[in-house]
């Protein structure tokens, strides 16, 4: 999304300083490339499943919500039940293994009291009902009054170091500390509007980006269609790399060593119809009074701590992210892998140093800077595009746009 929004903002420059072109390595624009439509019944519309999950919390991602409102993207309120479960059997996630469901959280507390897992005793459930608010209250207090430590070199606490200083319960950290809106017509509706009117090349995999006296040379190779195998190159005034750090290092030689120090993780999301992975849940549906979607968070502490997310879609299809439970290959509808950047104090310091050496980017005037903690808008695709626009002297139209919920 960062690349698309950057191109969108530059294309709206009233001074028409820039002419943009997008290069995509895939066969279609990448924001929606892994999503899929599944029939929800013979007389009902299809269920658009976005991969990765695109739901967002309105108060957490205010810039994203303002951008959606500005380009007239319809979204709606979606409630969830989050079920937390421990994997107890030897060989986590093995077929027929035993899960211990210990809590169900209703998003935005849309059902109070929260549903009780059928296998959880009333006494244990009541303990959790009081224990969790106490832990979250203490954690919230720490976020406001216990700032992260900062060294003279500008390196702050890691999340692990901060949680240890906060003296939060290890049980709470391991099993719990891990209002939502989905786009009504899927993320494709978001993709189509920013890219409209901007030329782009598909199946064009970049091979090198080099600075020259007359601009920046980008080289690419076509990987599909009639041009498959053909290499091309062109000179641009500026090149924006909206890709993961490992790809940046491969394309742009001066940043190769620096990008190798930024950790990344390959995350897999699988769409499938194997309901045996959530067989423990069906018995509990009678306790629920809502049509909210289910998200199951299964945690295994064997060898290393792992948590997989399982989301049941309206059509009955299941989406699992970071799965360790076995899935029958014949029941897999689609599998996609994504590179995720893992931010550390060291990698943040490295990125800040890179930008300080090249440009003095202006600070965003509308961003709150009262504390050292930032919400979701402090990092991410939308804010990245806004910062590029600021650096290029282009206004951000939704910055002063009145936000409202489009239903």
mmCIF file of C-alpha atoms in Angstrom:
data_model
loop_
_atom_site.group_PDB
_atom_site.id
_atom_site.type_symbol
_atom_site.label_atom_id
_atom_site.label_comp_id
_atom_site.label_asym_id
_atom_site.label_seq_id
_atom_site.Cartn_x
_atom_site.Cartn_y
_atom_site.Cartn_z
ATOM 1 C CA UNK A 1 0.000 0.000 0.000
ATOM 2 C CA UNK A 2 2.876 2.409 0.693
ATOM 3 C CA UNK A 3 3.944 2.453 -2.952
ATOM 4 C CA UNK A 4 0.415 2.856 -4.307
ATOM 5 C CA UNK A 5 -0.429 5.691 -1.926
ATOM 6 C CA UNK A 6 2.840 7.464 -2.681
ATOM 7 C CA UNK A 7 2.094 7.327 -6.417
ATOM 8 C CA UNK A 8 -1.468 8.487 -5.712
ATOM 9 C CA UNK A 9 -0.303 11.501 -3.689
ATOM 10 C CA UNK A 10 2.316 12.528 -6.244
ATOM 11 C CA UNK A 11 -0.212 12.201 -9.078
ATOM 12 C CA UNK A 12 -2.506 14.662 -7.261
ATOM 13 C CA UNK A 13 0.176 17.336 -6.941
ATOM 14 C CA UNK A 14 -1.510 20.585 -8.110
ATOM 15 C CA UNK A 15 1.837 21.777 -9.476
ATOM 16 C CA UNK A 16 2.167 18.592 -11.599
ATOM 17 C CA UNK A 17 5.840 18.237 -10.735
ATOM 18 C CA UNK A 18 5.930 14.490 -11.256
ATOM 19 C CA UNK A 19 4.990 11.830 -13.788
ATOM 20 C CA UNK A 20 4.838 8.437 -12.087
ATOM 21 C CA UNK A 21 5.226 4.827 -13.142
ATOM 22 C CA UNK A 22 4.719 1.745 -10.968
ATOM 23 C CA UNK A 23 6.688 -1.489 -11.370
ATOM 24 C CA UNK A 24 5.061 -4.668 -10.012
ATOM 25 C CA UNK A 25 6.839 -8.027 -9.886
ATOM 26 C CA UNK A 26 3.538 -9.945 -9.844
ATOM 27 C CA UNK A 27 0.915 -10.570 -12.510
ATOM 28 C CA UNK A 28 -1.399 -7.993 -10.917
ATOM 29 C CA UNK A 29 -1.093 -5.050 -8.547
ATOM 30 C CA UNK A 30 0.256 -6.586 -5.351
ATOM 31 C CA UNK A 31 -2.037 -5.107 -2.692
ATOM 32 C CA UNK A 32 -4.855 -7.503 -3.599
ATOM 33 C CA UNK A 33 -2.827 -10.220 -5.316
ATOM 34 C CA UNK A 34 -3.327 -12.893 -2.621
ATOM 35 C CA UNK A 35 -7.027 -12.217 -1.892
ATOM 36 C CA UNK A 36 -9.761 -14.523 -3.147
ATOM 37 C CA UNK A 37 -13.567 -14.564 -3.574
ATOM 38 C CA UNK A 38 -15.476 -17.594 -2.263
ATOM 39 C CA UNK A 39 -19.233 -18.166 -2.838
ATOM 40 C CA UNK A 40 -21.252 -17.700 0.342
ATOM 41 C CA UNK A 41 -24.222 -19.681 -0.965
ATOM 42 C CA UNK A 42 -26.298 -19.964 -4.154
ATOM 43 C CA UNK A 43 -28.422 -16.873 -3.435
ATOM 44 C CA UNK A 44 -25.861 -14.709 -1.645
ATOM 45 C CA UNK A 45 -22.907 -12.582 -2.765
ATOM 46 C CA UNK A 46 -19.392 -13.952 -2.668
ATOM 47 C CA UNK A 47 -17.263 -13.632 0.454
ATOM 48 C CA UNK A 48 -14.133 -11.623 -0.352
ATOM 49 C CA UNK A 49 -11.264 -12.892 1.782
ATOM 50 C CA UNK A 50 -8.351 -10.484 2.084
ATOM 51 C CA UNK A 51 -4.903 -11.974 2.592
ATOM 52 C CA UNK A 52 -3.321 -10.804 4.783
ATOM 53 C CA UNK A 53 -6.151 -9.771 7.116
ATOM 54 C CA UNK A 54 -7.045 -6.103 6.529
ATOM 55 C CA UNK A 55 -9.347 -5.264 9.443
ATOM 56 C CA UNK A 56 -8.286 -2.190 11.401
ATOM 57 C CA UNK A 57 -9.160 -0.464 14.673
ATOM 58 C CA UNK A 58 -10.547 2.982 13.935
ATOM 59 C CA UNK A 59 -8.960 4.860 16.846
ATOM 60 C CA UNK A 60 -5.638 3.078 16.336
ATOM 61 C CA UNK A 61 -5.184 3.830 12.631
ATOM 62 C CA UNK A 62 -6.614 7.322 12.267
ATOM 63 C CA UNK A 63 -4.571 8.207 9.174
ATOM 64 C CA UNK A 64 -5.700 5.021 7.428
ATOM 65 C CA UNK A 65 -9.324 5.752 8.277
ATOM 66 C CA UNK A 66 -9.007 9.374 7.099
ATOM 67 C CA UNK A 67 -7.485 8.178 3.816
ATOM 68 C CA UNK A 68 -10.346 5.703 3.279
ATOM 69 C CA UNK A 69 -12.872 8.476 3.881
ATOM 70 C CA UNK A 70 -11.124 10.829 1.469
ATOM 71 C CA UNK A 71 -11.099 8.367 -1.437
ATOM 72 C CA UNK A 72 -14.655 7.208 -0.552
ATOM 73 C CA UNK A 73 -13.870 3.636 0.491
ATOM 74 C CA UNK A 74 -16.832 1.995 2.240
ATOM 75 C CA UNK A 75 -16.120 0.071 5.426
ATOM 76 C CA UNK A 76 -18.309 -1.313 8.180
ATOM 77 C CA UNK A 77 -18.070 -2.215 11.826
ATOM 78 C CA UNK A 78 -17.145 -5.856 12.443
ATOM 79 C CA UNK A 79 -17.169 -7.480 15.861
ATOM 80 C CA UNK A 80 -15.027 -10.475 16.788
ATOM 81 C CA UNK A 81 -14.757 -13.200 19.364
ATOM 82 C CA UNK A 82 -11.120 -13.945 20.187
ATOM 83 C CA UNK A 83 -10.716 -17.381 21.710
ATOM 84 C CA UNK A 84 -7.457 -18.132 23.498
ATOM 85 C CA UNK A 85 -6.329 -21.747 23.798
ATOM 86 C CA UNK A 86 -3.255 -23.662 24.964
ATOM 87 C CA UNK A 87 -1.932 -26.590 22.956
ATOM 88 C CA UNK A 88 -1.342 -29.236 25.611
ATOM 89 C CA UNK A 89 -0.561 -32.370 23.623
ATOM 90 C CA UNK A 90 2.919 -33.578 22.760
ATOM 91 C CA UNK A 91 3.708 -32.422 19.231
ATOM 92 C CA UNK A 92 1.864 -29.126 19.152
ATOM 93 C CA UNK A 93 -1.032 -29.037 16.792
ATOM 94 C CA UNK A 94 -0.980 -32.752 16.039
ATOM 95 C CA UNK A 95 -4.187 -34.156 14.646
ATOM 96 C CA UNK A 96 -6.436 -35.141 17.514
ATOM 97 C CA UNK A 97 -4.318 -33.141 19.964
ATOM 98 C CA UNK A 98 -5.814 -31.617 23.081
ATOM 99 C CA UNK A 99 -6.516 -27.899 23.340
ATOM 100 C CA UNK A 100 -7.384 -26.083 26.528
ATOM 101 C CA UNK A 101 -9.573 -23.082 25.757
ATOM 102 C CA UNK A 102 -9.131 -20.668 28.644
ATOM 103 C CA UNK A 103 -10.800 -17.398 27.596
ATOM 104 C CA UNK A 104 -13.037 -15.790 24.965
ATOM 105 C CA UNK A 105 -12.808 -12.032 24.498
ATOM 106 C CA UNK A 106 -15.608 -10.075 22.807
ATOM 107 C CA UNK A 107 -14.113 -7.178 20.828
ATOM 108 C CA UNK A 108 -15.111 -3.749 22.138
ATOM 109 C CA UNK A 109 -16.892 -5.706 24.899
ATOM 110 C CA UNK A 110 -19.905 -6.116 22.618
ATOM 111 C CA UNK A 111 -21.081 -9.025 24.801
ATOM 112 C CA UNK A 112 -20.911 -8.650 28.565
ATOM 113 C CA UNK A 113 -20.146 -10.708 30.499
ATOM 114 C CA UNK A 114 -17.811 -12.383 27.988
ATOM 115 C CA UNK A 115 -18.717 -15.928 26.880
ATOM 116 C CA UNK A 116 -17.377 -18.736 29.063
ATOM 117 C CA UNK A 117 -15.519 -21.591 27.324
ATOM 118 C CA UNK A 118 -17.463 -24.786 27.917
ATOM 119 C CA UNK A 119 -14.409 -26.570 29.333
ATOM 120 C CA UNK A 120 -13.636 -23.761 31.794
ATOM 121 C CA UNK A 121 -15.044 -23.993 35.312
ATOM 122 C CA UNK A 122 -17.168 -21.140 36.606
ATOM 123 C CA UNK A 123 -14.665 -20.394 39.381
ATOM 124 C CA UNK A 124 -11.693 -20.228 36.991
ATOM 125 C CA UNK A 125 -13.727 -18.113 34.583
ATOM 126 C CA UNK A 126 -14.609 -15.588 37.316
ATOM 127 C CA UNK A 127 -10.945 -15.356 38.323
ATOM 128 C CA UNK A 128 -10.057 -14.496 34.715
ATOM 129 C CA UNK A 129 -12.839 -11.903 34.500
ATOM 130 C CA UNK A 130 -11.184 -9.946 37.334
ATOM 131 C CA UNK A 131 -7.546 -10.893 36.633
ATOM 132 C CA UNK A 132 -7.425 -9.674 33.022
ATOM 133 C CA UNK A 133 -8.851 -6.163 33.591
ATOM 134 C CA UNK A 134 -6.372 -5.743 36.450
ATOM 135 C CA UNK A 135 -3.446 -6.724 34.194
ATOM 136 C CA UNK A 136 -4.604 -4.502 31.331
ATOM 137 C CA UNK A 137 -5.163 -1.584 33.722
ATOM 138 C CA UNK A 138 -1.633 -1.948 35.076
ATOM 139 C CA UNK A 139 -0.214 -2.258 31.555
ATOM 140 C CA UNK A 140 -2.095 0.901 30.476
ATOM 141 C CA UNK A 141 -0.783 2.725 33.548
ATOM 142 C CA UNK A 142 2.781 1.705 32.653
ATOM 143 C CA UNK A 143 2.388 2.920 29.061
ATOM 144 C CA UNK A 144 1.505 6.397 30.330
ATOM 145 C CA UNK A 145 3.776 6.704 33.364
ATOM 146 C CA UNK A 146 6.680 4.297 32.764
ATOM 147 C CA UNK A 147 8.414 5.520 29.591
ATOM 148 C CA UNK A 148 10.883 3.237 27.814
ATOM 149 C CA UNK A 149 14.500 3.756 28.830
ATOM 150 C CA UNK A 150 16.688 5.530 26.294
ATOM 151 C CA UNK A 151 20.476 5.218 26.210
ATOM 152 C CA UNK A 152 22.811 8.065 25.302
ATOM 153 C CA UNK A 153 23.255 6.369 21.911
ATOM 154 C CA UNK A 154 19.521 6.690 21.241
ATOM 155 C CA UNK A 155 18.647 3.001 21.744
ATOM 156 C CA UNK A 156 15.492 2.343 23.763
ATOM 157 C CA UNK A 157 14.063 -0.731 25.496
ATOM 158 C CA UNK A 158 12.966 -3.726 23.502
ATOM 159 C CA UNK A 159 9.395 -4.868 24.141
ATOM 160 C CA UNK A 160 10.763 -7.789 26.191
ATOM 161 C CA UNK A 161 12.910 -5.492 28.340
ATOM 162 C CA UNK A 162 10.030 -3.096 28.884
ATOM 163 C CA UNK A 163 7.605 -5.840 29.903
ATOM 164 C CA UNK A 164 10.120 -7.155 32.439
ATOM 165 C CA UNK A 165 10.492 -3.663 33.913
ATOM 166 C CA UNK A 166 6.714 -3.331 34.121
ATOM 167 C CA UNK A 167 6.590 -6.517 36.264
ATOM 168 C CA UNK A 168 3.604 -7.856 34.375
ATOM 169 C CA UNK A 169 2.619 -11.440 35.058
ATOM 170 C CA UNK A 170 4.517 -13.913 32.858
ATOM 171 C CA UNK A 171 1.258 -15.828 32.374
ATOM 172 C CA UNK A 172 -0.462 -12.676 31.103
ATOM 173 C CA UNK A 173 2.418 -11.855 28.732
ATOM 174 C CA UNK A 174 2.566 -15.390 27.300
ATOM 175 C CA UNK A 175 -1.126 -16.112 26.859
ATOM 176 C CA UNK A 176 -2.924 -12.767 26.470
ATOM 177 C CA UNK A 177 -0.793 -9.780 25.508
ATOM 178 C CA UNK A 178 -0.673 -10.680 22.019
ATOM 179 C CA UNK A 179 -13.293 -1.642 17.572
ATOM 180 C CA UNK A 180 -12.351 -3.199 14.191
ATOM 181 C CA UNK A 181 -13.411 -2.295 10.621
ATOM 182 C CA UNK A 182 -13.032 -4.330 7.400
ATOM 183 C CA UNK A 183 -13.355 -2.760 3.955
ATOM 184 C CA UNK A 184 -16.840 -3.649 2.714
ATOM 185 C CA UNK A 185 -15.808 -4.838 -0.762
ATOM 186 C CA UNK A 186 -12.365 -6.153 0.094
ATOM 187 C CA UNK A 187 -8.964 -4.547 -0.251
ATOM 188 C CA UNK A 188 -9.330 -4.555 -4.061
ATOM 189 C CA UNK A 189 -11.650 -1.561 -3.681
ATOM 190 C CA UNK A 190 -8.783 0.270 -1.976
ATOM 191 C CA UNK A 191 -6.272 -0.848 -4.600
ATOM 192 C CA UNK A 192 -8.297 0.230 -7.629
ATOM 193 C CA UNK A 193 -8.771 3.887 -6.657
ATOM 194 C CA UNK A 194 -5.167 5.018 -5.980
ATOM 195 C CA UNK A 195 -3.799 3.215 -9.058
ATOM 196 C CA UNK A 196 -6.432 4.621 -11.423
ATOM 197 C CA UNK A 197 -4.812 6.711 -14.153
ATOM 198 C CA UNK A 198 -1.239 5.809 -13.173
ATOM 199 C CA UNK A 199 0.728 3.667 -15.676
ATOM 200 C CA UNK A 200 2.239 0.462 -14.326
ATOM 201 C CA UNK A 201 4.257 -2.516 -15.525
ATOM 202 C CA UNK A 202 3.250 -6.014 -14.378
ATOM 203 C CA UNK A 203 5.534 -9.047 -14.066
ATOM 204 C CA UNK A 204 8.453 -6.606 -14.024
ATOM 205 C CA UNK A 205 11.018 -7.759 -11.474
ATOM 206 C CA UNK A 206 13.634 -5.169 -10.585
ATOM 207 C CA UNK A 207 17.262 -6.239 -10.888
ATOM 208 C CA UNK A 208 19.218 -3.084 -9.996
ATOM 209 C CA UNK A 209 18.853 0.574 -9.028
ATOM 210 C CA UNK A 210 21.873 2.828 -9.576
ATOM 211 C CA UNK A 211 22.434 6.546 -9.013
ATOM 212 C CA UNK A 212 23.851 8.410 -12.006
ATOM 213 C CA UNK A 213 24.731 12.002 -12.786
ATOM 214 C CA UNK A 214 21.598 12.390 -14.899
ATOM 215 C CA UNK A 215 19.183 10.629 -12.521
ATOM 216 C CA UNK A 216 18.541 7.128 -11.210
ATOM 217 C CA UNK A 217 18.729 4.105 -13.494
ATOM 218 C CA UNK A 218 16.387 1.211 -12.810
ATOM 219 C CA UNK A 219 16.840 -2.152 -14.527
ATOM 220 C CA UNK A 220 14.118 -4.796 -14.635
ATOM 221 C CA UNK A 221 13.262 -8.091 -16.274
ATOM 222 C CA UNK A 222 9.854 -9.303 -17.434
ATOM 223 C CA UNK A 223 8.895 -12.690 -15.996
ATOM 224 C CA UNK A 224 5.604 -13.431 -17.757
ATOM 225 C CA UNK A 225 3.712 -12.905 -21.002
ATOM 226 C CA UNK A 226 5.086 -12.170 -24.442
ATOM 227 C CA UNK A 227 7.978 -10.152 -22.955
ATOM 228 C CA UNK A 228 9.075 -12.938 -20.586
ATOM 229 C CA UNK A 229 12.856 -12.952 -20.231
ATOM 230 C CA UNK A 230 13.276 -9.513 -21.815
ATOM 231 C CA UNK A 231 15.384 -7.008 -19.833
ATOM 232 C CA UNK A 232 14.816 -3.263 -19.852
ATOM 233 C CA UNK A 233 16.229 -0.166 -18.169
ATOM 234 C CA UNK A 234 15.180 3.462 -17.840
ATOM 235 C CA UNK A 235 16.320 6.696 -16.195
ATOM 236 C CA UNK A 236 14.091 8.435 -13.632
ATOM 237 C CA UNK A 237 14.596 11.555 -11.555
ATOM 238 C CA UNK A 238 13.748 9.627 -8.379
ATOM 239 C CA UNK A 239 13.022 6.021 -7.486
ATOM 240 C CA UNK A 240 10.917 4.984 -4.480
ATOM 241 C CA UNK A 241 11.527 1.427 -3.251
ATOM 242 C CA UNK A 242 8.315 0.272 -1.552
ATOM 243 C CA UNK A 243 9.691 -3.206 -0.816
ATOM 244 C CA UNK A 244 11.121 -5.137 2.134
ATOM 245 C CA UNK A 245 14.669 -4.396 3.383
ATOM 246 C CA UNK A 246 16.168 -7.562 1.888
ATOM 247 C CA UNK A 247 14.922 -6.541 -1.573
ATOM 248 C CA UNK A 248 16.205 -2.986 -1.070
ATOM 249 C CA UNK A 249 19.653 -4.407 -0.311
ATOM 250 C CA UNK A 250 19.580 -6.583 -3.409
ATOM 251 C CA UNK A 251 18.514 -3.740 -5.713
ATOM 252 C CA UNK A 252 20.557 -0.839 -4.330
ATOM 253 C CA UNK A 253 24.189 -1.789 -3.668
ATOM 254 C CA UNK A 254 25.079 1.129 -1.299
ATOM 255 C CA UNK A 255 22.460 -0.117 1.200
ATOM 256 C CA UNK A 256 23.251 -3.832 0.922
ATOM 257 C CA UNK A 257 25.143 -4.141 4.229
ATOM 258 C CA UNK A 258 22.764 -1.870 6.139
ATOM 259 C CA UNK A 259 19.634 -3.696 4.979
ATOM 260 C CA UNK A 260 21.152 -7.064 5.944
ATOM 261 C CA UNK A 261 21.051 -5.895 9.578
ATOM 262 C CA UNK A 262 17.276 -5.346 9.587
ATOM 263 C CA UNK A 263 15.523 -8.581 10.637
ATOM 264 C CA UNK A 264 12.617 -9.898 8.595
ATOM 265 C CA UNK A 265 10.325 -12.892 8.923
ATOM 266 C CA UNK A 266 8.507 -14.920 6.299
ATOM 267 C CA UNK A 267 4.843 -15.243 7.319
ATOM 268 C CA UNK A 268 2.483 -17.726 5.681
ATOM 269 C CA UNK A 269 -1.303 -17.370 5.456
ATOM 270 C CA UNK A 270 -3.376 -20.351 4.322
ATOM 271 C CA UNK A 271 -7.031 -20.422 3.206
ATOM 272 C CA UNK A 272 -8.530 -23.887 3.628
ATOM 273 C CA UNK A 273 -11.611 -25.931 4.556
ATOM 274 C CA UNK A 274 -10.158 -28.304 7.169
ATOM 275 C CA UNK A 275 -12.465 -27.726 10.147
ATOM 276 C CA UNK A 276 -10.677 -30.318 12.298
ATOM 277 C CA UNK A 277 -8.269 -27.553 13.291
ATOM 278 C CA UNK A 278 -11.091 -25.848 15.229
ATOM 279 C CA UNK A 279 -13.070 -28.898 16.320
ATOM 280 C CA UNK A 280 -13.007 -27.813 19.970
ATOM 281 C CA UNK A 281 -14.976 -24.647 19.226
ATOM 282 C CA UNK A 282 -18.288 -25.883 17.876
ATOM 283 C CA UNK A 283 -19.618 -26.948 21.274
ATOM 284 C CA UNK A 284 -19.313 -23.414 22.573
ATOM 285 C CA UNK A 285 -21.404 -21.630 19.963
ATOM 286 C CA UNK A 286 -24.523 -22.103 22.027
ATOM 287 C CA UNK A 287 -23.086 -19.749 24.644
ATOM 288 C CA UNK A 288 -22.712 -16.890 22.171
ATOM 289 C CA UNK A 289 -25.352 -14.267 21.422
ATOM 290 C CA UNK A 290 -23.719 -12.578 18.457
ATOM 291 C CA UNK A 291 -22.959 -13.155 14.793
ATOM 292 C CA UNK A 292 -19.424 -11.867 15.324
ATOM 293 C CA UNK A 293 -16.587 -13.538 13.461
ATOM 294 C CA UNK A 294 -14.346 -15.959 15.333
ATOM 295 C CA UNK A 295 -10.588 -15.628 15.644
ATOM 296 C CA UNK A 296 -8.846 -18.419 17.537
ATOM 297 C CA UNK A 297 -5.386 -17.846 19.013
ATOM 298 C CA UNK A 298 -3.689 -21.161 19.832
ATOM 299 C CA UNK A 299 -0.445 -20.973 21.806
ATOM 300 C CA UNK A 300 2.168 -23.704 22.124
ATOM 301 C CA UNK A 301 5.106 -23.415 24.545
ATOM 302 C CA UNK A 302 6.878 -26.602 23.449
ATOM 303 C CA UNK A 303 10.500 -25.881 22.448
ATOM 304 C CA UNK A 304 9.666 -22.259 21.613
ATOM 305 C CA UNK A 305 6.630 -20.055 22.182
ATOM 306 C CA UNK A 306 4.415 -20.029 19.088
ATOM 307 C CA UNK A 307 0.929 -18.666 18.460
ATOM 308 C CA UNK A 308 -1.179 -19.328 15.382
ATOM 309 C CA UNK A 309 -4.217 -17.298 14.366
ATOM 310 C CA UNK A 310 -7.280 -19.042 12.917
ATOM 311 C CA UNK A 311 -10.109 -16.895 11.511
ATOM 312 C CA UNK A 312 -13.433 -18.358 10.381
ATOM 313 C CA UNK A 313 -14.907 -16.442 7.441
ATOM 314 C CA UNK A 314 -18.576 -15.841 6.676
ATOM 315 C CA UNK A 315 -18.440 -18.405 3.855
ATOM 316 C CA UNK A 316 -17.080 -21.066 6.222
ATOM 317 C CA UNK A 317 -13.561 -20.917 4.818
ATOM 318 C CA UNK A 318 -10.765 -20.722 7.374
ATOM 319 C CA UNK A 319 -7.687 -18.485 7.275
ATOM 320 C CA UNK A 320 -4.661 -19.446 9.350
ATOM 321 C CA UNK A 321 -1.596 -17.261 9.825
ATOM 322 C CA UNK A 322 1.728 -18.523 11.228
ATOM 323 C CA UNK A 323 0.246 -21.999 11.437
ATOM 324 C CA UNK A 324 1.907 -24.943 13.132
ATOM 325 C CA UNK A 325 -1.129 -27.245 13.094
ATOM 326 C CA UNK A 326 -1.107 -29.767 10.223
ATOM 327 C CA UNK A 327 -3.495 -28.964 7.358
ATOM 328 C CA UNK A 328 -4.582 -31.535 4.793
ATOM 329 C CA UNK A 329 -3.078 -30.438 1.449
ATOM 330 C CA UNK A 330 -6.229 -31.456 -0.442
ATOM 331 C CA UNK A 331 -8.288 -28.944 1.563
ATOM 332 C CA UNK A 332 -6.010 -25.945 0.947
ATOM 333 C CA UNK A 333 -7.617 -23.308 -1.299
ATOM 334 C CA UNK A 334 -4.710 -20.867 -1.417
ATOM 335 C CA UNK A 335 -1.423 -20.336 0.390
ATOM 336 C CA UNK A 336 0.548 -17.071 0.365
ATOM 337 C CA UNK A 337 3.782 -15.936 1.965
ATOM 338 C CA UNK A 338 4.689 -12.407 2.980
ATOM 339 C CA UNK A 339 7.847 -10.806 4.296
ATOM 340 C CA UNK A 340 7.325 -8.892 7.504
ATOM 341 C CA UNK A 341 9.862 -6.445 8.941
ATOM 342 C CA UNK A 342 10.703 -6.997 12.618
ATOM 343 C CA UNK A 343 11.478 -3.639 14.162
ATOM 344 C CA UNK A 344 14.181 -3.590 16.836
ATOM 345 C CA UNK A 345 15.823 -0.639 18.611
ATOM 346 C CA UNK A 346 18.954 -1.276 16.537
ATOM 347 C CA UNK A 347 17.141 -1.431 13.185
ATOM 348 C CA UNK A 348 15.179 1.725 13.989
ATOM 349 C CA UNK A 349 18.406 3.531 14.844
ATOM 350 C CA UNK A 350 19.931 2.295 11.583
ATOM 351 C CA UNK A 351 17.019 3.526 9.458
ATOM 352 C CA UNK A 352 17.007 6.907 11.192
ATOM 353 C CA UNK A 353 20.749 7.234 10.558
ATOM 354 C CA UNK A 354 20.287 6.472 6.848
ATOM 355 C CA UNK A 355 17.724 9.238 6.417
ATOM 356 C CA UNK A 356 19.753 11.725 8.456
ATOM 357 C CA UNK A 357 22.689 11.171 6.115
ATOM 358 C CA UNK A 358 20.633 11.866 3.004
ATOM 359 C CA UNK A 359 17.766 14.280 3.680
ATOM 360 C CA UNK A 360 16.411 16.397 6.494
ATOM 361 C CA UNK A 361 12.815 15.289 6.117
ATOM 362 C CA UNK A 362 10.251 17.656 7.629
ATOM 363 C CA UNK A 363 8.341 16.448 10.660
ATOM 364 C CA UNK A 364 4.636 15.871 10.230
ATOM 365 C CA UNK A 365 2.906 18.799 11.866
ATOM 366 C CA UNK A 366 -0.268 16.956 12.827
ATOM 367 C CA UNK A 367 1.373 14.027 14.607
ATOM 368 C CA UNK A 368 1.203 14.027 18.390
ATOM 369 C CA UNK A 369 4.633 13.780 20.011
ATOM 370 C CA UNK A 370 3.709 13.977 23.686
ATOM 371 C CA UNK A 371 5.116 10.553 24.587
ATOM 372 C CA UNK A 372 7.804 8.220 23.325
ATOM 373 C CA UNK A 373 5.196 5.571 22.560
ATOM 374 C CA UNK A 374 3.421 5.826 19.225
ATOM 375 C CA UNK A 375 0.195 4.276 18.009
ATOM 376 C CA UNK A 376 -0.218 2.318 14.779
ATOM 377 C CA UNK A 377 -0.091 5.473 12.665
ATOM 378 C CA UNK A 378 3.523 6.046 13.701
ATOM 379 C CA UNK A 379 4.651 3.183 11.488
ATOM 380 C CA UNK A 380 3.107 1.728 8.410
ATOM 381 C CA UNK A 381 2.133 2.187 4.818
ATOM 382 C CA UNK A 382 -0.029 5.302 5.078
ATOM 383 C CA UNK A 383 2.385 7.318 7.190
ATOM 384 C CA UNK A 384 5.294 6.249 4.946
ATOM 385 C CA UNK A 385 3.483 7.595 1.876
ATOM 386 C CA UNK A 386 2.654 10.814 3.727
ATOM 387 C CA UNK A 387 6.299 11.319 4.668
ATOM 388 C CA UNK A 388 7.455 10.826 1.084
ATOM 389 C CA UNK A 389 4.845 13.341 -0.084
ATOM 390 C CA UNK A 390 6.073 15.841 2.513
ATOM 391 C CA UNK A 391 9.676 15.315 1.402
ATOM 392 C CA UNK A 392 8.664 15.902 -2.228
ATOM 393 C CA UNK A 393 6.717 19.056 -1.379
ATOM 394 C CA UNK A 394 3.309 17.520 -2.142
ATOM 395 C CA UNK A 395 0.288 18.036 0.113
ATOM 396 C CA UNK A 396 -1.654 15.233 1.802
ATOM 397 C CA UNK A 397 -5.345 15.904 1.074
ATOM 398 C CA UNK A 398 -6.841 13.779 3.864
ATOM 399 C CA UNK A 399 -4.767 15.424 6.594
ATOM 400 C CA UNK A 400 -7.520 17.965 7.264
ATOM 401 C CA UNK A 401 -10.360 15.838 5.922
ATOM 402 C CA UNK A 402 -13.276 15.198 8.276
ATOM 403 C CA UNK A 403 -13.414 11.481 9.055
ATOM 404 C CA UNK A 404 -16.688 9.616 9.255
ATOM 405 C CA UNK A 405 -17.805 6.016 9.127
ATOM 406 C CA UNK A 406 -19.014 4.907 5.693
ATOM 407 C CA UNK A 407 -21.552 2.136 6.153
#
